[in-house]
């Protein structure tokens, strides 16, 4: 699964890790994040994230 980076604070969402502190289980693809999920560091929504080039 692809990783995504926040354009505001550079937080990287890694689907293999998820965001368990905010109710997102490991293995959750970026496209499957809840509609109300926001960056856990700066609070922006998913529209502010871009795919990480690996």
PDB file of C-alpha atoms in Angstrom:
ATOM      1  CA  UNK A   1       0.000   0.000   0.000  1.00  0.00           C
ATOM      2  CA  UNK A   2       1.117   3.522  -0.760  1.00  0.00           C
ATOM      3  CA  UNK A   3       2.166   6.082   1.840  1.00  0.00           C
ATOM      4  CA  UNK A   4       0.906   9.666   1.834  1.00  0.00           C
ATOM      5  CA  UNK A   5       2.547  12.841   3.151  1.00  0.00           C
ATOM      6  CA  UNK A   6       0.861  15.881   4.657  1.00  0.00           C
ATOM      7  CA  UNK A   7       1.750  19.002   2.654  1.00  0.00           C
ATOM      8  CA  UNK A   8       1.450  21.165   5.768  1.00  0.00           C
ATOM      9  CA  UNK A   9       3.526  19.372   8.423  1.00  0.00           C
ATOM     10  CA  UNK A  10       5.175  16.436   6.566  1.00  0.00           C
ATOM     11  CA  UNK A  11       3.423  13.737   8.640  1.00  0.00           C
ATOM     12  CA  UNK A  12       3.488  10.484   6.684  1.00  0.00           C
ATOM     13  CA  UNK A  13       0.429   8.250   6.784  1.00  0.00           C
ATOM     14  CA  UNK A  14       1.655   4.664   6.503  1.00  0.00           C
ATOM     15  CA  UNK A  15      -1.221   2.233   5.952  1.00  0.00           C
ATOM     16  CA  UNK A  16       0.836  -0.618   7.399  1.00  0.00           C
ATOM     17  CA  UNK A  17       0.845   1.266  10.728  1.00  0.00           C
ATOM     18  CA  UNK A  18      -2.495   3.091  10.500  1.00  0.00           C
ATOM     19  CA  UNK A  19      -3.368   5.702  13.122  1.00  0.00           C
ATOM     20  CA  UNK A  20      -4.507   3.645  16.086  1.00  0.00           C
ATOM     21  CA  UNK A  21      -4.536   6.681  18.398  1.00  0.00           C
ATOM     22  CA  UNK A  22      -7.359   8.047  16.231  1.00  0.00           C
ATOM     23  CA  UNK A  23      -9.262   4.830  15.514  1.00  0.00           C
ATOM     24  CA  UNK A  24      -7.633   3.802  12.225  1.00  0.00           C
ATOM     25  CA  UNK A  25      -6.441   0.208  12.315  1.00  0.00           C
ATOM     26  CA  UNK A  26      -3.195  -0.976  10.749  1.00  0.00           C
ATOM     27  CA  UNK A  27      -3.802  -2.109   7.184  1.00  0.00           C
ATOM     28  CA  UNK A  28      -6.241   0.719   6.360  1.00  0.00           C
ATOM     29  CA  UNK A  29      -5.506   2.143   2.907  1.00  0.00           C
ATOM     30  CA  UNK A  30      -5.419   5.931   2.596  1.00  0.00           C
ATOM     31  CA  UNK A  31      -8.436   5.782   0.281  1.00  0.00           C
ATOM     32  CA  UNK A  32     -10.369   3.923   2.984  1.00  0.00           C
ATOM     33  CA  UNK A  33      -9.761   6.439   5.790  1.00  0.00           C
ATOM     34  CA  UNK A  34     -12.919   7.710   7.516  1.00  0.00           C
ATOM     35  CA  UNK A  35     -14.252  10.912   5.949  1.00  0.00           C
ATOM     36  CA  UNK A  36     -13.690  12.800   9.192  1.00  0.00           C
ATOM     37  CA  UNK A  37     -10.060  11.694   9.636  1.00  0.00           C
ATOM     38  CA  UNK A  38      -7.541  14.535   9.877  1.00  0.00           C
ATOM     39  CA  UNK A  39      -3.764  14.699  10.151  1.00  0.00           C
ATOM     40  CA  UNK A  40      -2.925  13.772  13.749  1.00  0.00           C
ATOM     41  CA  UNK A  41      -0.188  16.418  13.916  1.00  0.00           C
ATOM     42  CA  UNK A  42      -1.692  19.521  12.327  1.00  0.00           C
ATOM     43  CA  UNK A  43      -5.390  18.755  11.804  1.00  0.00           C
ATOM     44  CA  UNK A  44      -5.770  19.237   8.034  1.00  0.00           C
ATOM     45  CA  UNK A  45      -8.013  16.923   6.023  1.00  0.00           C
ATOM     46  CA  UNK A  46      -6.974  14.303   3.468  1.00  0.00           C
ATOM     47  CA  UNK A  47      -7.113  16.819   0.599  1.00  0.00           C
ATOM     48  CA  UNK A  48      -3.803  18.212   1.910  1.00  0.00           C
ATOM     49  CA  UNK A  49      -1.959  14.887   1.437  1.00  0.00           C
ATOM     50  CA  UNK A  50      -0.004  13.674  -1.576  1.00  0.00           C
ATOM     51  CA  UNK A  51       1.250  10.226  -2.473  1.00  0.00           C
ATOM     52  CA  UNK A  52       4.858   9.593  -1.446  1.00  0.00           C
ATOM     53  CA  UNK A  53       7.186   8.780  -4.336  1.00  0.00           C
ATOM     54  CA  UNK A  54       9.224   5.764  -3.361  1.00  0.00           C
TER      55      UNK A  54
END
